[in-house]
PDB file of C-alpha atoms in Angstrom:
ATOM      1  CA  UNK R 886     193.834  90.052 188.398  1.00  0.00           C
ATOM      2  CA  UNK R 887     192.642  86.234 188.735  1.00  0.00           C
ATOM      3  CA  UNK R 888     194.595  83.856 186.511  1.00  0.00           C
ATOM      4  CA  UNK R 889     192.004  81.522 185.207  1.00  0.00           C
ATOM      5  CA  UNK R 890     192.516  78.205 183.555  1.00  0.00           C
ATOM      6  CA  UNK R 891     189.848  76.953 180.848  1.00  0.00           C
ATOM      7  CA  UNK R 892     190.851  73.584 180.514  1.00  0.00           C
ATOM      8  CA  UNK R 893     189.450  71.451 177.124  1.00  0.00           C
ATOM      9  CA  UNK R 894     188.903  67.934 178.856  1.00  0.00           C
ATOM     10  CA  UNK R 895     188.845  65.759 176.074  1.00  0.00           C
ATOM     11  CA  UNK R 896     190.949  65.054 173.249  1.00  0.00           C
ATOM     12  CA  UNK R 897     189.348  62.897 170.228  1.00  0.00           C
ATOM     13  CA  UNK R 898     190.703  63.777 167.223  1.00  0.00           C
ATOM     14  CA  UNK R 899     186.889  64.652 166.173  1.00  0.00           C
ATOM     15  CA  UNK R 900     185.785  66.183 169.224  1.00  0.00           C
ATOM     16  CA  UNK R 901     184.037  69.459 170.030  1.00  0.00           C
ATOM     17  CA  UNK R 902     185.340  70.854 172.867  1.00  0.00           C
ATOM     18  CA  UNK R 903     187.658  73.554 171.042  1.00  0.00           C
ATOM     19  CA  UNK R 904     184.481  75.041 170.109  1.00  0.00           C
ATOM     20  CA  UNK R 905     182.856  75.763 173.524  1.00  0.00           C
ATOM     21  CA  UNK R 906     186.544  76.139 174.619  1.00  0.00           C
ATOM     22  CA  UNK R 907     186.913  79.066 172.897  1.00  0.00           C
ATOM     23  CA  UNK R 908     183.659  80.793 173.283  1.00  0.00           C
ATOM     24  CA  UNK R 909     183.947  81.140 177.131  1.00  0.00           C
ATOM     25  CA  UNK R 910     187.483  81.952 176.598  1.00  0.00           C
ATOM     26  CA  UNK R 911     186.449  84.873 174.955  1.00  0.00           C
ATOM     27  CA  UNK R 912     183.339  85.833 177.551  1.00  0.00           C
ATOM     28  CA  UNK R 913     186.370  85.414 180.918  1.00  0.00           C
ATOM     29  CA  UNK R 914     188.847  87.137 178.870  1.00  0.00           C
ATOM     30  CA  UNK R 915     186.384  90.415 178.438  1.00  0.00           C
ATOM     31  CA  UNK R 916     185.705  89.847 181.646  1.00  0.00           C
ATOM     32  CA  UNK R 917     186.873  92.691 184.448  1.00  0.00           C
ATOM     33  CA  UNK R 918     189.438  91.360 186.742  1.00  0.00           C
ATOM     34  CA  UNK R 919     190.080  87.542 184.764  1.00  0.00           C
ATOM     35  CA  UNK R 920     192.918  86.904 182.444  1.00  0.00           C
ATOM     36  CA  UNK R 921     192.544  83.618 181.257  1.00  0.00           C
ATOM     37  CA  UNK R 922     194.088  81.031 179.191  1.00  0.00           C
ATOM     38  CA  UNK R 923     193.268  77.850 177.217  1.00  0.00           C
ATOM     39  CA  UNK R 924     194.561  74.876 178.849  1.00  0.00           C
ATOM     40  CA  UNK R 925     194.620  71.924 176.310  1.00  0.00           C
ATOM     41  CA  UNK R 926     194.804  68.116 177.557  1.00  0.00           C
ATOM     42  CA  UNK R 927     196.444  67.431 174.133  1.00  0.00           C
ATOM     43  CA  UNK R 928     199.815  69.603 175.176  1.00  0.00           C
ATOM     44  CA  UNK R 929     200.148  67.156 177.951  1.00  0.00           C
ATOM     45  CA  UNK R 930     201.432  63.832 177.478  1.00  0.00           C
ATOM     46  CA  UNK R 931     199.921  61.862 180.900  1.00  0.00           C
ATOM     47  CA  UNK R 932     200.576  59.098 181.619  1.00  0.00           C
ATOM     48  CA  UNK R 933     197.663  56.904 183.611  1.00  0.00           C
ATOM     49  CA  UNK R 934     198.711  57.784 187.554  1.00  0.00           C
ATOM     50  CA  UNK R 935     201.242  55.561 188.671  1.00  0.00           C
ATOM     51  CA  UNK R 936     202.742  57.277 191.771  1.00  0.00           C
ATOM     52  CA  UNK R 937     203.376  56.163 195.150  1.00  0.00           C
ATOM     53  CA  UNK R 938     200.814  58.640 196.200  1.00  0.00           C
ATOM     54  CA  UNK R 939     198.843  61.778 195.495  1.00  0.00           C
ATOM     55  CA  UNK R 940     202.132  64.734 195.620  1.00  0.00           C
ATOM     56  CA  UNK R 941     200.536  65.656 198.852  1.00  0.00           C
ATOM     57  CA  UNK R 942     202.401  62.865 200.069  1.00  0.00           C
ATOM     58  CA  UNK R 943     204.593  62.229 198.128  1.00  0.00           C
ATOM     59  CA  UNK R 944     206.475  64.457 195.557  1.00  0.00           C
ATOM     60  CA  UNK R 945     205.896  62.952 191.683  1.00  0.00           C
ATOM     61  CA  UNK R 946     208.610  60.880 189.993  1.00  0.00           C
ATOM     62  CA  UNK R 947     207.265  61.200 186.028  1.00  0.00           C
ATOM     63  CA  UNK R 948     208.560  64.388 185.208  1.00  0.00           C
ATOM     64  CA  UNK R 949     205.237  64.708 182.664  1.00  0.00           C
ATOM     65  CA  UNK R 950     203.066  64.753 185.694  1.00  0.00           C
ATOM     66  CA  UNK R 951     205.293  67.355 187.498  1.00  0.00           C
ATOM     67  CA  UNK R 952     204.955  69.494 184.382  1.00  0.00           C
ATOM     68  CA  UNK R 953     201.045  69.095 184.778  1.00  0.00           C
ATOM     69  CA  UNK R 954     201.401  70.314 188.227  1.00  0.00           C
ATOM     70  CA  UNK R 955     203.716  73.454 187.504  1.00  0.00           C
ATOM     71  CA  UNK R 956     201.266  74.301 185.379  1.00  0.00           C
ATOM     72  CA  UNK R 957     198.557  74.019 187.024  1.00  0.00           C
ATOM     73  CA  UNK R 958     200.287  75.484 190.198  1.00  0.00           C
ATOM     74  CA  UNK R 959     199.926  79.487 188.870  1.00  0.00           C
ATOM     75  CA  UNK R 960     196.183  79.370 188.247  1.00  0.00           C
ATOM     76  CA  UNK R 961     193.877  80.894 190.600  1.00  0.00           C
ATOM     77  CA  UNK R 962     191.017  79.111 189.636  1.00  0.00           C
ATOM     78  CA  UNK R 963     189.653  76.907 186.355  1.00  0.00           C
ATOM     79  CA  UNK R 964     187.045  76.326 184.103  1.00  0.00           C
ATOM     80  CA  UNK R 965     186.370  72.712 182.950  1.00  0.00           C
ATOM     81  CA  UNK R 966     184.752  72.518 179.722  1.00  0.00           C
ATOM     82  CA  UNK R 967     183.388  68.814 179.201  1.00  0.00           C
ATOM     83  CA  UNK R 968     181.981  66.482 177.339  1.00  0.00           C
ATOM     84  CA  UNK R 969     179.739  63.607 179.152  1.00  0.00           C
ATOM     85  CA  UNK R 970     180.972  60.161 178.088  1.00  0.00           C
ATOM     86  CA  UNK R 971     178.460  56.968 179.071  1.00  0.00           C
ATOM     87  CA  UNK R 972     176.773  59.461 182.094  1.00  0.00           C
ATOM     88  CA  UNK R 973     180.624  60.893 182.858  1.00  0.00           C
ATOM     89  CA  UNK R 974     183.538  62.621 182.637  1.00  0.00           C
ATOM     90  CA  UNK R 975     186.010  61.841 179.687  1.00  0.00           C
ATOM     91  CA  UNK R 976     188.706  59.521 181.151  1.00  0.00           C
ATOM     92  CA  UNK R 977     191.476  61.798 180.421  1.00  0.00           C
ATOM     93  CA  UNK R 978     190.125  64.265 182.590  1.00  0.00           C
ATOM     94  CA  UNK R 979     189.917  62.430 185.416  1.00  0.00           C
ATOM     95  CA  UNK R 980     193.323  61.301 184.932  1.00  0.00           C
ATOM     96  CA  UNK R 981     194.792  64.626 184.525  1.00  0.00           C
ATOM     97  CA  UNK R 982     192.896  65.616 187.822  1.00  0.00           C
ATOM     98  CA  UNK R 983     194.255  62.862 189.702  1.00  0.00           C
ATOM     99  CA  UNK R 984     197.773  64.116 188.519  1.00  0.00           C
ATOM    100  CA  UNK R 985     198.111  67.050 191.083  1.00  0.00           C
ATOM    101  CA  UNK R 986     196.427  67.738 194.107  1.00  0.00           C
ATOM    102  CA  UNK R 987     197.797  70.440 196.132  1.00  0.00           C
ATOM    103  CA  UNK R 988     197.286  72.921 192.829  1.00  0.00           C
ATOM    104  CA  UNK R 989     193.652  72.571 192.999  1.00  0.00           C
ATOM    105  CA  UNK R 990     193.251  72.934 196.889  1.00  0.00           C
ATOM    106  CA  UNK R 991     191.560  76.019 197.760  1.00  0.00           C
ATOM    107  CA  UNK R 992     190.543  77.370 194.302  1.00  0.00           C
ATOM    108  CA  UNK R 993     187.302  77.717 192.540  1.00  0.00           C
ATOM    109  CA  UNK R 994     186.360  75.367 190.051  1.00  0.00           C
ATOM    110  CA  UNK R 995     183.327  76.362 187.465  1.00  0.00           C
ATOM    111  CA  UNK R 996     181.967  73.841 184.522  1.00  0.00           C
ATOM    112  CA  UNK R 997     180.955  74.273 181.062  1.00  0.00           C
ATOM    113  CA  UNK R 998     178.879  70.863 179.858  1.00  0.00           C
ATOM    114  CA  UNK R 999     177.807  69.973 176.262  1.00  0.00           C
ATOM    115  CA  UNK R1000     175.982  66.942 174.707  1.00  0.00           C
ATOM    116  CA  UNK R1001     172.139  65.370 174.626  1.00  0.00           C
ATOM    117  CA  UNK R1002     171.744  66.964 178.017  1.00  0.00           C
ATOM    118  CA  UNK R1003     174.295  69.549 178.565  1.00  0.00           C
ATOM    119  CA  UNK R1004     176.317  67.069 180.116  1.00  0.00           C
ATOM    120  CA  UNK R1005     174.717  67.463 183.005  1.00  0.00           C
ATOM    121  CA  UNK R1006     175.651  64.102 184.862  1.00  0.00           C
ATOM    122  CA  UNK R1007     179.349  64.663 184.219  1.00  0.00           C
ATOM    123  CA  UNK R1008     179.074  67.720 185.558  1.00  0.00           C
ATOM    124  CA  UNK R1009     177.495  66.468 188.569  1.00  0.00           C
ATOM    125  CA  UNK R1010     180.231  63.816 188.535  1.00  0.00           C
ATOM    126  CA  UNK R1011     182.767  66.440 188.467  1.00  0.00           C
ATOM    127  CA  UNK R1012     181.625  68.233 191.499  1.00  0.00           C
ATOM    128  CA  UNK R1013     182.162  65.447 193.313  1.00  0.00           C
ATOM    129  CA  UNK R1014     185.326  65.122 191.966  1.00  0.00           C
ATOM    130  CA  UNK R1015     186.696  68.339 192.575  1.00  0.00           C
ATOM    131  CA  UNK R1016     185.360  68.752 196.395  1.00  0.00           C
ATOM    132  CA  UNK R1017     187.325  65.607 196.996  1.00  0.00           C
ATOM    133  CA  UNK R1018     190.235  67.764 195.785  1.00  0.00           C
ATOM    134  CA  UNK R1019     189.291  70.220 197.978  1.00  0.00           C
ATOM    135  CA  UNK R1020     188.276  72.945 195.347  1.00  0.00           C
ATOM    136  CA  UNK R1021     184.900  74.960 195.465  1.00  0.00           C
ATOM    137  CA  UNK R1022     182.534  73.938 192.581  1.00  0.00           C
ATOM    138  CA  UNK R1023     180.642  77.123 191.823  1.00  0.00           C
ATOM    139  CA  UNK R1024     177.026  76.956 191.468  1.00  0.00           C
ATOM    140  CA  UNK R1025     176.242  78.521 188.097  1.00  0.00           C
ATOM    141  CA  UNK R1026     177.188  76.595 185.019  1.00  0.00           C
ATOM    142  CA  UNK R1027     176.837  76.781 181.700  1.00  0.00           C
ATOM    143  CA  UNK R1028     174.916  73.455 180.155  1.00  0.00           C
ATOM    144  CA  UNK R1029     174.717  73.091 176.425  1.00  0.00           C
ATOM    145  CA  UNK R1030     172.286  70.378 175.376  1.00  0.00           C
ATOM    146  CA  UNK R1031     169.528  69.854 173.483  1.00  0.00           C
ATOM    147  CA  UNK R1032     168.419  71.866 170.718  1.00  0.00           C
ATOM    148  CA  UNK R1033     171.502  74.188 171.156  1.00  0.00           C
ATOM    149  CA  UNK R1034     173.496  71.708 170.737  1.00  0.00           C
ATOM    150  CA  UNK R1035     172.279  70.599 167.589  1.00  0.00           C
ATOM    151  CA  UNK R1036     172.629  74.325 165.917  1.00  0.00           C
ATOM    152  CA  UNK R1037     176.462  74.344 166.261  1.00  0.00           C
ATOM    153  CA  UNK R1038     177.553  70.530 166.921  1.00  0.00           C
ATOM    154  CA  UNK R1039     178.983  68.648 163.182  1.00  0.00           C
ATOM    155  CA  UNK R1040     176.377  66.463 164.487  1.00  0.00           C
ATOM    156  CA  UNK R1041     173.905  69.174 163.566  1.00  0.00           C
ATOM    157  CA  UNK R1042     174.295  72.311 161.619  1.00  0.00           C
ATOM    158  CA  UNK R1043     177.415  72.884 162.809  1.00  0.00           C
ATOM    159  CA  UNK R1044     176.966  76.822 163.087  1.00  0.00           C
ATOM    160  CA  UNK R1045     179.293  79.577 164.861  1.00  0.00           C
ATOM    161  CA  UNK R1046     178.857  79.730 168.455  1.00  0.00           C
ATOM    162  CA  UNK R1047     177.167  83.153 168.205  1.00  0.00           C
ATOM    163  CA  UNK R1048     173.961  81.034 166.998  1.00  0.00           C
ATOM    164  CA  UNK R1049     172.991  80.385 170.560  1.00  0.00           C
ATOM    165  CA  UNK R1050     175.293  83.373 172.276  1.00  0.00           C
ATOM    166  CA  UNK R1051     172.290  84.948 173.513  1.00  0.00           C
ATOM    167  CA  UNK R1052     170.581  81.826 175.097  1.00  0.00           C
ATOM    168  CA  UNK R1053     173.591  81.006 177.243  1.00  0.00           C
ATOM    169  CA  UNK R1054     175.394  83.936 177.437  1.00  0.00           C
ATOM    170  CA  UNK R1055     173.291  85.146 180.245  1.00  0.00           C
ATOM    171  CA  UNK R1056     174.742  81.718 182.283  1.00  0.00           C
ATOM    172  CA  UNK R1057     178.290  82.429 181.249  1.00  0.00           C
ATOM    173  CA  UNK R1058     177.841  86.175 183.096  1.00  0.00           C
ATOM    174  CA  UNK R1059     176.380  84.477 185.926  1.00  0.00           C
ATOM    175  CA  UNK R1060     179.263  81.386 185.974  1.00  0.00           C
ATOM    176  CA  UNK R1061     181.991  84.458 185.695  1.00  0.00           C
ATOM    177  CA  UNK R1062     180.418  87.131 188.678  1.00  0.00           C
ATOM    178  CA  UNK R1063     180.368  83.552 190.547  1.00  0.00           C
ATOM    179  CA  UNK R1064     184.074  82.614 189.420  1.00  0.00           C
ATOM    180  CA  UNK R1065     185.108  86.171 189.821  1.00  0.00           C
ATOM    181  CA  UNK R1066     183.375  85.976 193.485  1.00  0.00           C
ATOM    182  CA  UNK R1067     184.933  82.792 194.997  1.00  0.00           C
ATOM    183  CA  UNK R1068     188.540  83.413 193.399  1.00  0.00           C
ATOM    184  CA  UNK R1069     189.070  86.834 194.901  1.00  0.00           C
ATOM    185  CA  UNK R1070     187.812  85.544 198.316  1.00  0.00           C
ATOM    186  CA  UNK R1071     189.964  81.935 198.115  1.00  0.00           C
ATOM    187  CA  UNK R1072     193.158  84.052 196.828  1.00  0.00           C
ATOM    188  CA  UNK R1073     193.303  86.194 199.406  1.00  0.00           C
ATOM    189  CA  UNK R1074     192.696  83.082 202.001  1.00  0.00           C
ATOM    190  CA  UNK R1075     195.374  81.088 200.593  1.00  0.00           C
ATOM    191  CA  UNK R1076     197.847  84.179 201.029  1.00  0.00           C
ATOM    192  CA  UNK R1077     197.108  84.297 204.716  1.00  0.00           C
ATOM    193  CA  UNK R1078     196.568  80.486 205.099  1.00  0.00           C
ATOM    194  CA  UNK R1079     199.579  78.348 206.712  1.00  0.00           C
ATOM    195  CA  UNK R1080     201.969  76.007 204.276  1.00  0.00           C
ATOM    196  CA  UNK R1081     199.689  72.912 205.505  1.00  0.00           C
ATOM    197  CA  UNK R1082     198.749  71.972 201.328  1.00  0.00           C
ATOM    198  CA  UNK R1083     202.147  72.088 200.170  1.00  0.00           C
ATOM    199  CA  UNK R1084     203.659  69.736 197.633  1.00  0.00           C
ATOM    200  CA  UNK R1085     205.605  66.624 199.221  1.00  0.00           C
TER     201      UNK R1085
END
């Protein structure tokens, strides 16, 4: 089984994300072969990075951030649901992804974007990100904008998720076989790979 992390990447007191969150939470948890949980940036008090250096390097004196990486640390892959603030990611995110870096290195990292545009420049943003971090940004994602984001935003008519379920489902099966692919493969490279990406 791939342990998969679905984490909610922002954390306004109004926001949306738990809504998304939850609806491809369900989709990789039917899913054959994933058992995944709901990782929420809320449960995490970060602090902004202030270490000597990423805990390749050195290992992480805020005991916050080291409980960010153990928990990271048993996930064979993640999900990133986001929102796109001014053209990018929410800050926290990137904060909380700058907290760790040898428990992202060598696992697959798949997006699920909402907003005006399906938050498609944060997305692109975040694939940047991520291959920095030496993950492997799938190809399929999951982008709801537009007029699907209208039927179930507050901004809108605020309906159930299963209002647009069968105009994006079809990308969520894709974004899972993809997932599915790419953590199988990278888990079984990591178990034969040498210690090099090993926290400081």
């Amino acid at each position: 089984m791939l342990n998969i992390g679905i984490i909610m990447s922002t954390t306004r007191d109004d926001r949306f994300a738990k809504k998304p969150a939850q609806w491809i939470l369900d989709k990789a948890r039917a899913y054959e072969g994933i058992e995944a949980d709901l990782i929420d940036l809320r449960d995490f008090d970060l602090p902004f990075f202030n270490e000597k250096a990423t805990n390749l390097y050195a290992r992480s004196e805020d005991a916050r951030a080291v409980q960010w990486q153990q928990k990271l640390d048993r996930y064979d892959g993640f999900i990133f649901v986001t929102a796109e603030y001014n053209h990018s990611i929410p800050a926290v995110l990137k904060n909380a992804l700058d907290q760790a870096y040898v428990e992202w290195v060598r696992k697959p990292a798949a997006f699920v974007g909402y907003g005006g545009v399906g938050a498609s420049r944060a997305v692109e943003h975040l694939r940047g990100i991520v291959s920095e971090l030496q993950m492997a940004p799938i190809r399929e994602a999951v982008h709801i904008g537009g007029g699907e984001f209208m039927k179930v935003s507050p901004m809108g008519d605020d309906k159930d998720m299963s209002a647009i379920d069968e105009i994006i489902a079809p990308k969520a099966n894709d974004l899972l076989d993809d997932l599915a692919w790419w953590g199988d493969a990278l888990k079984v490279a990591r178990e034969k790979s040498s210690p090099k990406y090993e926290a400081a």
